Tab-separated table of C-alpha atoms in Angstrom:
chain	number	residue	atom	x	y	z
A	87	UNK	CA	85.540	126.038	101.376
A	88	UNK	CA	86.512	128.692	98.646
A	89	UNK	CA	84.163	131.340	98.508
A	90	UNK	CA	80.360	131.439	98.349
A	91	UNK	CA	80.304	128.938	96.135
A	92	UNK	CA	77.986	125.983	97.640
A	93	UNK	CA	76.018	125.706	94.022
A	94	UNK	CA	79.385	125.147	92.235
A	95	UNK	CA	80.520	122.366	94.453
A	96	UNK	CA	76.971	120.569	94.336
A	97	UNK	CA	77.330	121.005	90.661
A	98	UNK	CA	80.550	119.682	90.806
A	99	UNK	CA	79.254	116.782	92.878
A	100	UNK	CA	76.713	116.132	90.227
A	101	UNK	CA	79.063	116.108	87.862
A	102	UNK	CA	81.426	113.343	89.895
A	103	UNK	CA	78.100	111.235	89.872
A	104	UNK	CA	78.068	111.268	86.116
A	105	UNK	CA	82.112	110.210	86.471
A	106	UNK	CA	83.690	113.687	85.771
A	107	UNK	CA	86.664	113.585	86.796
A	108	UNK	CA	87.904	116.638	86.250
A	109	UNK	CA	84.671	117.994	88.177
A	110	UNK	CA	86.120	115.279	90.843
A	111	UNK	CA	89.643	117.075	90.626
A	112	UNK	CA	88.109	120.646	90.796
A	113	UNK	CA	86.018	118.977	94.117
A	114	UNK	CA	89.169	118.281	95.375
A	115	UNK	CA	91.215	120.966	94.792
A	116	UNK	CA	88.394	123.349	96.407
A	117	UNK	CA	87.049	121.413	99.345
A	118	UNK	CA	90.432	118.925	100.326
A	119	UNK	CA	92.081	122.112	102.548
A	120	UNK	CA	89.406	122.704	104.568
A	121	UNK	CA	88.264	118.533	105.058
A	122	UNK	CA	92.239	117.600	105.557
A	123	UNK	CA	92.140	120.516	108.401
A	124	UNK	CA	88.913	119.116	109.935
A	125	UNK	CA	90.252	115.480	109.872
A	126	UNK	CA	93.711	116.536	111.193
A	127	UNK	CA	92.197	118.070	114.276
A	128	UNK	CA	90.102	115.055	114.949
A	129	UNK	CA	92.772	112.178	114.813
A	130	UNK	CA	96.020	114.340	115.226
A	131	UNK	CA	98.180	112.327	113.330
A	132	UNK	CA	99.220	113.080	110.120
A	133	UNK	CA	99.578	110.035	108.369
A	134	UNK	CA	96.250	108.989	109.649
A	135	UNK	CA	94.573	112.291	108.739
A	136	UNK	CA	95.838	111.320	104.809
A	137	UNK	CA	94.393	107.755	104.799
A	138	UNK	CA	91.137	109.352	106.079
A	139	UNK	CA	91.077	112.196	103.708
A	140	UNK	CA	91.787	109.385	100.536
A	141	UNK	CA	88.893	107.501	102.177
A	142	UNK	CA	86.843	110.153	101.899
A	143	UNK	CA	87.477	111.476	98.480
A	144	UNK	CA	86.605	107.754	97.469
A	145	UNK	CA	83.293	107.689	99.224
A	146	UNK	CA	82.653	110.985	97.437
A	147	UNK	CA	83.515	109.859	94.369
A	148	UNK	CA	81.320	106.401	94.947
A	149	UNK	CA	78.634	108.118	96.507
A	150	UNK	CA	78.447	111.465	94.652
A	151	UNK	CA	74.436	110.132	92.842
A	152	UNK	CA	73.230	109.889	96.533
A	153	UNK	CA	73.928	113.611	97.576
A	154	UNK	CA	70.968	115.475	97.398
A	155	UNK	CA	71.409	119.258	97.057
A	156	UNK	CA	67.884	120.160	98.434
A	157	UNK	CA	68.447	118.504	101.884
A	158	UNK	CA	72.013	119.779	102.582
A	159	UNK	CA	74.228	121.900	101.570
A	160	UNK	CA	77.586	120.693	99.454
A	161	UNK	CA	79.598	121.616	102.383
A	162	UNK	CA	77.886	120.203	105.018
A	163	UNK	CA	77.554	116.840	102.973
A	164	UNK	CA	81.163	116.800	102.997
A	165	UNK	CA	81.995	118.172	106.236
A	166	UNK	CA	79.236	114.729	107.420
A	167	UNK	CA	81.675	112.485	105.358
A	168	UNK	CA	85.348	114.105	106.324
A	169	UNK	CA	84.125	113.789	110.374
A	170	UNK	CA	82.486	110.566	110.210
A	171	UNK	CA	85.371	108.947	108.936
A	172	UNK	CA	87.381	110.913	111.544
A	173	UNK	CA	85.712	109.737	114.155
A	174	UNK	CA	86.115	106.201	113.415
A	175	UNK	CA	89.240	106.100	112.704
A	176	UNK	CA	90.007	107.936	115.760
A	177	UNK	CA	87.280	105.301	117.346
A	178	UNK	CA	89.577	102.481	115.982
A	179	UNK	CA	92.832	104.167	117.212
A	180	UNK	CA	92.074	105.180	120.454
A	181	UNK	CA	93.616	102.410	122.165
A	182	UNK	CA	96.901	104.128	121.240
A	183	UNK	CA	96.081	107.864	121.310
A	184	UNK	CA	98.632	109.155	123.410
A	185	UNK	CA	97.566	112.828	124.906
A	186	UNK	CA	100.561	114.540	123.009
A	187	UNK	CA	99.708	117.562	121.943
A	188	UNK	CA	99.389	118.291	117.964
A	189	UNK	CA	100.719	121.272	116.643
A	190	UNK	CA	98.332	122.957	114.299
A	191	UNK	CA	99.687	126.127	114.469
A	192	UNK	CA	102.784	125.043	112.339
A	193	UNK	CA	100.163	123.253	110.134
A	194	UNK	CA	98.201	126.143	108.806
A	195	UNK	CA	98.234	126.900	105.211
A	196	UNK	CA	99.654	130.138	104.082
A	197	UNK	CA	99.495	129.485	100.962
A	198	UNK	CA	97.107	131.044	98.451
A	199	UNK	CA	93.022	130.352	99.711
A	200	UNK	CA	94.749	130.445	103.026
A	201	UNK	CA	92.446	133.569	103.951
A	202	UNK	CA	89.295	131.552	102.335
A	203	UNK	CA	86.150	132.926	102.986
A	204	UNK	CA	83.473	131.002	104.405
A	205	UNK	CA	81.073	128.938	101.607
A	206	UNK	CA	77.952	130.031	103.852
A	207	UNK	CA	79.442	132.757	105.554
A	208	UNK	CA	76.365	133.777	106.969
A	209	UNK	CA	75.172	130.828	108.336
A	210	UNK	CA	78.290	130.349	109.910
A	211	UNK	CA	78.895	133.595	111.651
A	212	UNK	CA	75.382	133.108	113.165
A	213	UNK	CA	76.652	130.104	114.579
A	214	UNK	CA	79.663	131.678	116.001
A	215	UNK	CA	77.241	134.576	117.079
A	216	UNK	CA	74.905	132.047	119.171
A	217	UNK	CA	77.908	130.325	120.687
A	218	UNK	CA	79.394	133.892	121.819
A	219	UNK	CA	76.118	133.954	123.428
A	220	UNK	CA	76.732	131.056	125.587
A	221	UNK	CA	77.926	130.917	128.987
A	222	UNK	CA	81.843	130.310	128.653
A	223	UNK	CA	82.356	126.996	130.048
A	224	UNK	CA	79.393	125.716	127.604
A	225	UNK	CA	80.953	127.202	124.739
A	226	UNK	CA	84.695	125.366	125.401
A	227	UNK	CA	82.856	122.150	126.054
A	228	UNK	CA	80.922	122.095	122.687
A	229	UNK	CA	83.969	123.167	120.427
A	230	UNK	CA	86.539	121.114	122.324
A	231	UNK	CA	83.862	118.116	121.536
A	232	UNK	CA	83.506	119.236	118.013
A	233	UNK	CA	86.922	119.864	116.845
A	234	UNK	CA	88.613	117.268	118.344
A	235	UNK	CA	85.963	114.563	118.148
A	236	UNK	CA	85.676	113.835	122.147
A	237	UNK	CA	83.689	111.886	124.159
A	238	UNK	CA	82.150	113.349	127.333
A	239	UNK	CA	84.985	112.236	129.765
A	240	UNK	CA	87.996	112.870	127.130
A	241	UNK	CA	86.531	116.918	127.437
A	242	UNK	CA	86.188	116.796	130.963
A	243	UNK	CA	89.492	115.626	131.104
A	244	UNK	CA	90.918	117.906	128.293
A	245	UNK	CA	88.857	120.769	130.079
A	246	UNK	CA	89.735	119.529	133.798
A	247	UNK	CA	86.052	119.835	134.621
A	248	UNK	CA	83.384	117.287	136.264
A	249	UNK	CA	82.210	115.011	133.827
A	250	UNK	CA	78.872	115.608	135.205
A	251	UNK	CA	79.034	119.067	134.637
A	252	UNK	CA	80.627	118.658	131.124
A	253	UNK	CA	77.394	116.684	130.207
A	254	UNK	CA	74.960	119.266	131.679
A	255	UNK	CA	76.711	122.393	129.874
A	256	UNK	CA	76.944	120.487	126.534
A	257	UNK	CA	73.468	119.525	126.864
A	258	UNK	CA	72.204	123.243	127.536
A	259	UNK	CA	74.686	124.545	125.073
A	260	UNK	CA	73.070	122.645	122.221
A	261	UNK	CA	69.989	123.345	123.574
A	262	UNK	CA	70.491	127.094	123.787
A	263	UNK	CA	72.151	127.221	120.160
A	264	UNK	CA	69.164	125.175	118.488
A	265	UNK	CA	66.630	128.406	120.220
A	266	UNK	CA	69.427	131.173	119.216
A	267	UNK	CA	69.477	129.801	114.979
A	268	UNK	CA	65.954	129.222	115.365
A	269	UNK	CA	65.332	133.087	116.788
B	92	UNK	CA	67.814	107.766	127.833
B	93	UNK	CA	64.327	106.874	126.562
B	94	UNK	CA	64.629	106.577	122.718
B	95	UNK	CA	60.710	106.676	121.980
B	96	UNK	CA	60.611	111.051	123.910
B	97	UNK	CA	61.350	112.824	121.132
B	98	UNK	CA	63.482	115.200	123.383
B	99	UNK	CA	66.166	112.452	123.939
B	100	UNK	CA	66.018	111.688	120.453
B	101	UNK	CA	66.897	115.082	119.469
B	102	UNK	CA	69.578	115.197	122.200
B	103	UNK	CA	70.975	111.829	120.434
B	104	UNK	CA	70.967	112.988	117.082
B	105	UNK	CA	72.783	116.503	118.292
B	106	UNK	CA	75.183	114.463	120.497
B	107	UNK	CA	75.851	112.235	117.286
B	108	UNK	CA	76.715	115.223	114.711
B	109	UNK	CA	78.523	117.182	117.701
B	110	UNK	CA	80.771	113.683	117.937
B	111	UNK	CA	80.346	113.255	121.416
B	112	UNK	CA	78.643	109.618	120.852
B	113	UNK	CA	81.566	107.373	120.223
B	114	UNK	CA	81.660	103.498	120.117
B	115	UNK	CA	78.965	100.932	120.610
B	116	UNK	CA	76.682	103.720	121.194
B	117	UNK	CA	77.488	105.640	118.130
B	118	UNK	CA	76.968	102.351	115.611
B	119	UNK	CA	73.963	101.370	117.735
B	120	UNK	CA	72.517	104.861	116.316
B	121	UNK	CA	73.849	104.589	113.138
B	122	UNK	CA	71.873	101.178	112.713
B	123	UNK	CA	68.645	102.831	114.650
B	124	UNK	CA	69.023	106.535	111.763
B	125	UNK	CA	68.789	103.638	108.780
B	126	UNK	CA	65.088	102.653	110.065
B	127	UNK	CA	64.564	106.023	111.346
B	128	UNK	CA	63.616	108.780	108.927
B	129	UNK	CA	62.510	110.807	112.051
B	130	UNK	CA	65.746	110.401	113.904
B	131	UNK	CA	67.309	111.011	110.255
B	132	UNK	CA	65.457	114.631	110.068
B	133	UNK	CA	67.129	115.460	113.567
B	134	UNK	CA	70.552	114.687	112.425
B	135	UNK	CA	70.065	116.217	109.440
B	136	UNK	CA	68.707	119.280	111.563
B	137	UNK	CA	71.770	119.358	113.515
B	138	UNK	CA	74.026	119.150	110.709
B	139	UNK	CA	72.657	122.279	109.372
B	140	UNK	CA	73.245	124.020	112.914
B	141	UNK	CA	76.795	122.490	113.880
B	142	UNK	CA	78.754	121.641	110.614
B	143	UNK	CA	78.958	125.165	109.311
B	144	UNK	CA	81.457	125.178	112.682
B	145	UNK	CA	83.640	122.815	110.751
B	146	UNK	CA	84.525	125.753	108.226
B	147	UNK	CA	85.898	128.067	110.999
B	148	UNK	CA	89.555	125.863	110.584
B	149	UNK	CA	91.700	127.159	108.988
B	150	UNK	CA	92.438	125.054	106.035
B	151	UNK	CA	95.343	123.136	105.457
B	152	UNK	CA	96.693	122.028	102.718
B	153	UNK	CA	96.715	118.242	102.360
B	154	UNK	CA	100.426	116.644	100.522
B	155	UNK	CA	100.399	117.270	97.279
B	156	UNK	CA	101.099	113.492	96.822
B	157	UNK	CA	97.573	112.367	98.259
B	158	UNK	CA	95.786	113.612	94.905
B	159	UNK	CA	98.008	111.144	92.972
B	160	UNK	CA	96.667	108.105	95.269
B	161	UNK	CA	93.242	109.222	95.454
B	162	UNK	CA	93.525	109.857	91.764
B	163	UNK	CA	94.929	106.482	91.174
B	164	UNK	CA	92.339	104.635	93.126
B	165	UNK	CA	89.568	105.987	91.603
B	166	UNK	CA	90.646	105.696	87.929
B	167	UNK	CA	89.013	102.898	85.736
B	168	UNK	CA	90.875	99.884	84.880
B	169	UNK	CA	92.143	99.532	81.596
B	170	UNK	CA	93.738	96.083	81.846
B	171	UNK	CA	92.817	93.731	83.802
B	172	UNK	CA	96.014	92.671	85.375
B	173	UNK	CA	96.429	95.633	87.183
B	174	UNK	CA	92.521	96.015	87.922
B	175	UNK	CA	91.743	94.872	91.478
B	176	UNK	CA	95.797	95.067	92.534
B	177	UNK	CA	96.507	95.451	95.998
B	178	UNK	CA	95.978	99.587	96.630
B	179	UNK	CA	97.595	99.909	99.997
B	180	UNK	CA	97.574	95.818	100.496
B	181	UNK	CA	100.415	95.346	103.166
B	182	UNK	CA	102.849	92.781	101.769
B	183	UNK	CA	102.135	89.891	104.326
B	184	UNK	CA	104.475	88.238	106.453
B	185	UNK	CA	104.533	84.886	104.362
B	186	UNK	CA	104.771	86.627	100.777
B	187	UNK	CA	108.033	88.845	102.299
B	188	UNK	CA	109.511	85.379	103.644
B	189	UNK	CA	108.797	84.112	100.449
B	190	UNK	CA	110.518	86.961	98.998
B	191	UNK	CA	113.453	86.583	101.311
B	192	UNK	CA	113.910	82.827	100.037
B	193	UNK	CA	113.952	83.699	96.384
B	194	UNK	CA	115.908	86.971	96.651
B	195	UNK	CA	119.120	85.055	98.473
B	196	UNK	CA	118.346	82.670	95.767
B	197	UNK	CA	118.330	85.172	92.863
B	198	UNK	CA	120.930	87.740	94.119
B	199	UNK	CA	123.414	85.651	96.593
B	200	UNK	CA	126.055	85.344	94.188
B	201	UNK	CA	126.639	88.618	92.309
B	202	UNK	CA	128.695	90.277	94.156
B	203	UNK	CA	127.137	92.035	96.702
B	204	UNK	CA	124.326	90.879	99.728
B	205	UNK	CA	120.948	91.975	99.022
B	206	UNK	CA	119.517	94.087	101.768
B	207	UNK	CA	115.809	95.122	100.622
B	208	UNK	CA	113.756	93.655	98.450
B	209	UNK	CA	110.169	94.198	96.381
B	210	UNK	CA	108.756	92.102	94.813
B	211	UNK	CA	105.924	93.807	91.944
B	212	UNK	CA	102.986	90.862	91.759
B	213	UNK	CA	100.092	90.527	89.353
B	214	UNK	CA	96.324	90.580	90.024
B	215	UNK	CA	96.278	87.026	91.252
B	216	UNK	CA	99.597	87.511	93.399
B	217	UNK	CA	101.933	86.309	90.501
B	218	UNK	CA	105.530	87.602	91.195
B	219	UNK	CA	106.101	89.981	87.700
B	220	UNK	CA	109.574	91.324	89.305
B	221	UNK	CA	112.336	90.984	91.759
B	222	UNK	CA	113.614	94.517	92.603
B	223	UNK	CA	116.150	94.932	95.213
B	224	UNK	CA	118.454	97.650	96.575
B	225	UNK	CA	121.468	97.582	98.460
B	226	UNK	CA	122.683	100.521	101.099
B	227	UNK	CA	125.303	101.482	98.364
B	228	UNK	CA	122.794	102.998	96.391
B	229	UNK	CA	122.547	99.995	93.689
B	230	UNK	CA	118.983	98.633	92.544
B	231	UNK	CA	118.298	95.889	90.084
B	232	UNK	CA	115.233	95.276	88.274
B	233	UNK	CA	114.654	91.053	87.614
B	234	UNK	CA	111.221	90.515	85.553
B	235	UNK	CA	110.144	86.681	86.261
B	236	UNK	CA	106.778	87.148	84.886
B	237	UNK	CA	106.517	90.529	83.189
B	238	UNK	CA	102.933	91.307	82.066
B	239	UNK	CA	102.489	91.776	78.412
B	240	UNK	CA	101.853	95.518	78.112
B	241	UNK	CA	99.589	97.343	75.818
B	242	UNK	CA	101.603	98.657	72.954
B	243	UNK	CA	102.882	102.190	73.826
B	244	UNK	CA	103.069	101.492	77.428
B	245	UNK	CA	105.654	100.764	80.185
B	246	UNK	CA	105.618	99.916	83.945
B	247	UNK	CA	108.219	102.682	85.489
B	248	UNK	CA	109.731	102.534	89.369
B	249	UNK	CA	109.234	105.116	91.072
B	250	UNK	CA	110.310	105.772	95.467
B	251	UNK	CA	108.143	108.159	97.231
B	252	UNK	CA	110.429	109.360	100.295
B	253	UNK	CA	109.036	109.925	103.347
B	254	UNK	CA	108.548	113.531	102.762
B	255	UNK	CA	106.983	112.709	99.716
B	256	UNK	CA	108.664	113.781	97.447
B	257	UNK	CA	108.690	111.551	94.285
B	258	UNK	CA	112.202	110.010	92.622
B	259	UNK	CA	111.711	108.162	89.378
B	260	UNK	CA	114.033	105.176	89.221
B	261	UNK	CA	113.371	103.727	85.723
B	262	UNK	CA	111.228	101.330	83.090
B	263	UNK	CA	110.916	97.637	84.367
B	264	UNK	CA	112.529	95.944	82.202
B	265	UNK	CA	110.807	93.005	79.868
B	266	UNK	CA	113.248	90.428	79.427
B	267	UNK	CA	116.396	90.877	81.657
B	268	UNK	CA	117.990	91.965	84.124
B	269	UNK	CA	118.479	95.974	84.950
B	270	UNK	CA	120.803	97.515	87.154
B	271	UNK	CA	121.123	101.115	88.243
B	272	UNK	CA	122.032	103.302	90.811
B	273	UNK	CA	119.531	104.922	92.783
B	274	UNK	CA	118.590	108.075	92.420
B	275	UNK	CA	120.496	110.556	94.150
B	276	UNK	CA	117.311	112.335	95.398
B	277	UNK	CA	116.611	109.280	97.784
B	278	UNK	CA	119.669	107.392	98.498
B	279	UNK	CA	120.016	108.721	101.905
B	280	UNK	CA	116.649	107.619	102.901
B	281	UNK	CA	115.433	104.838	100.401
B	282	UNK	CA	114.656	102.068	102.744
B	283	UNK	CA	112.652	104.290	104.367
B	284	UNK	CA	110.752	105.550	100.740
B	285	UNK	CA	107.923	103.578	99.588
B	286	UNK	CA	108.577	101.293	95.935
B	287	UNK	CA	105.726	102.234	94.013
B	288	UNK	CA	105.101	101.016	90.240
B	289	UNK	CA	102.643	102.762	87.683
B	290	UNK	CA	101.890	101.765	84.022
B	291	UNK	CA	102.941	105.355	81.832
B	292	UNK	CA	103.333	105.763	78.538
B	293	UNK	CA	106.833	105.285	76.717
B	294	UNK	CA	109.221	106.991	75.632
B	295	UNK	CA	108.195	110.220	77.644
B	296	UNK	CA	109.996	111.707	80.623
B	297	UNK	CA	108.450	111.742	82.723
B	298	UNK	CA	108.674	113.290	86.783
B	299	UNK	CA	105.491	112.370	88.522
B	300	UNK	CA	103.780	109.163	88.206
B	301	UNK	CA	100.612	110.012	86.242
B	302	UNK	CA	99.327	106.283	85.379
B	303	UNK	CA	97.267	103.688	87.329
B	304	UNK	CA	98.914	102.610	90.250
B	305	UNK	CA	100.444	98.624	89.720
B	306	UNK	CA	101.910	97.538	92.903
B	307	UNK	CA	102.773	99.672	96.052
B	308	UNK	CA	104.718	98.716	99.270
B	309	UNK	CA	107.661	99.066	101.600
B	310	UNK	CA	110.942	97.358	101.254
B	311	UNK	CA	111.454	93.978	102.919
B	312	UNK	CA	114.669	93.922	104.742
B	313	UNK	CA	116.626	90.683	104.191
């Protein structure tokens, strides 16, 4: 989300709860770009990623007095919301999830905020930083899982590997990134 | 896995925010995190750790139309007609045969066969207007029930095409009938375009809807 700005957004938040709504429209016009791309990757359908991303803007709006700055971060509250509601929808769908391929690529904004730096930039290139670390077939798993919202067999699948080993290098690979932040 | 070892709880809670845990066993944890503020801590741990991931996509930017629904559905009521309307409420099978019925009855003798039809209803599913729209491009507007409106105000038509872009067709009329062509913007594709109605103010001109959302839906095709 735009720039370091995590104490604007929560104050933005804040100001939803009190019914703002131009705080909810600034919200919105900062955070939706980033929460439409997460929910796009998860259920790969457009028109699903928009009903998500409207159900989501109204749980933030609803919900805005129950976010509490001090035990997450503005961004990660919303990132929770955005994937949660991706991965039931997606949970709902699967039945008819086909394995066609989305294509991002010719999704990515170009537009202005396009080249958006990171709202905890720091935190997040630490991340990337411990999952460099990993061995590679860890790393795949976790961000295949991630991204896309899969279950164990849909990345072993996805990733042609075991499912047993899929488990065991997800499993290591969390392990091994909880010891790397914690380092 | 053995819930009460605090290892597999923490492997739970970082399965759950990683989104591997799908299905039964992702509500069954979402039912145990309400009783659990230890198992909440963990997810709230992992959170911290994984979501920052989330920001590494690169953004995209959502249809410029969205804002207008999400805007829409979370603006107060003003009137209680429109209050609790149907957002998004599919027009079910019996209302669109119902629609069918009185369209042919309305519209089968003036000239031309009516092809789609919408039909705008109230808060308590009262039919306020008839519109329908014919693949030459004509649409008329037939109030049965018109709302009184707050002075200053109008309900306008508007279709949002598939690729969202937004034509205004007009002000739904009070007291009779209104015929029009459509606009040229979406004739090509307007049983395809979603009829949407919002209350605006009169007398401006207006090019996006900007008022709270009255009835939305697809065309029925008779």
């Amino acid at each position: 989300m735009r720039q370091a700005e995590p104490e604007r957004l929560a104050t933005l938040i804040r100001a939803c709860a009190a019914g703002d709504r131009r705080a909810f429209a600034s919200l919105y016009e900062a955070t939706a770009p980033n929460l439409y791309a997460v929910v796009l990757r998860i259920v790969r359908r457009e028109d699903w990623a928009q009903e998500v991303l409207q159900e989501v803007y109204l749980k933030v709006w609803r919900n805005a007095d129950g976010y509490r700055p001090e035990r997450a971060a503005a961004t990660t509250w919303l990132s929770r919301i955005a994937r949660n509601r991706a991965i039931d929808r997606l949970r709902r769908e699967r039945p008819t999830l086909g394995d066609a391929e989305f294509p991002f690529d010719q999704l990515v904004d170009d537009g202005p905020g396009s080249e958006a730096s990171l709202a905890h930039e720091e935190e997040s290139a630490t991340l990337r930083r411990c999952l460099e670390a990993l061995p590679r077939q860890q790393a795949q798993c976790i961000e295949v899982a991630f991204f896309e919202g899969l279950t164990h067999p849909e990345v072993a699948r996805r990733l042609r590997l075991p499912l047993g080993s899929v488990k065991t290098w997800i499993r290591r690979g969390l392990a091994s990134i909880r010891a790397c932040l914690e380092r | 896995m053995n819930r009460s070892d605090p290892q597999c709880r923490d492997r739970l809670a970082a399965e759950y925010v990683l989104g591997t845990l799908h299905g039964r066993a992702r509500r069954r944890f979402e039912r145990l995190l309400a009783a659990h503020p230890d198992l909440r801590q963990r997810v709230e741990g992992w959170e911290r750790r994984l979501l920052p991931l989330a920001e590494e996509l690169p953004p995209v930017a959502p249809p410029r139309q969205l804002w207008k629904r999400i805007e829409a559905a979370t603006r107060p009521p003003r009137e209680p007609w429109w209050q609790s309307l149907g957002f998004w409420r599919p027009l079910a099978l019996a209302a669109s045969l119902a629609v069918a019925v009185l369209g042919v009855a309305l519209f089968g003798h003036h000239g031309f066969d009516p092809e789609y039809l919408f039909v705008v209803r109230g808060e308590s599913g009262e039919q306020q207007w008839v519109i329908r729209a014919s693949d030459e491009g004509r649409l008329a507007m037939v109030p049965l029930a018109p709302p009184t409106m707050p002075a200053g105000k109008v309900c306008r038509l508007w279709l949002v095409a598939p690729d969202g872009s937004v034509h205004l067709v007009g002000v739904l009329p009070e007291d009779e009938r209104r015929q029009l062509r459509l606009p040229p913007g979406v004739q090509g594709e307007f049983a395809r375009a979603q009829v949407l109605v919002t209350v605006e103010p009169a007398g401006e001109r207006d090019t996006q809807p900007d008022g709270p959302v009255v009835s939305r839906g697809t065309w029925a095709r008779i």
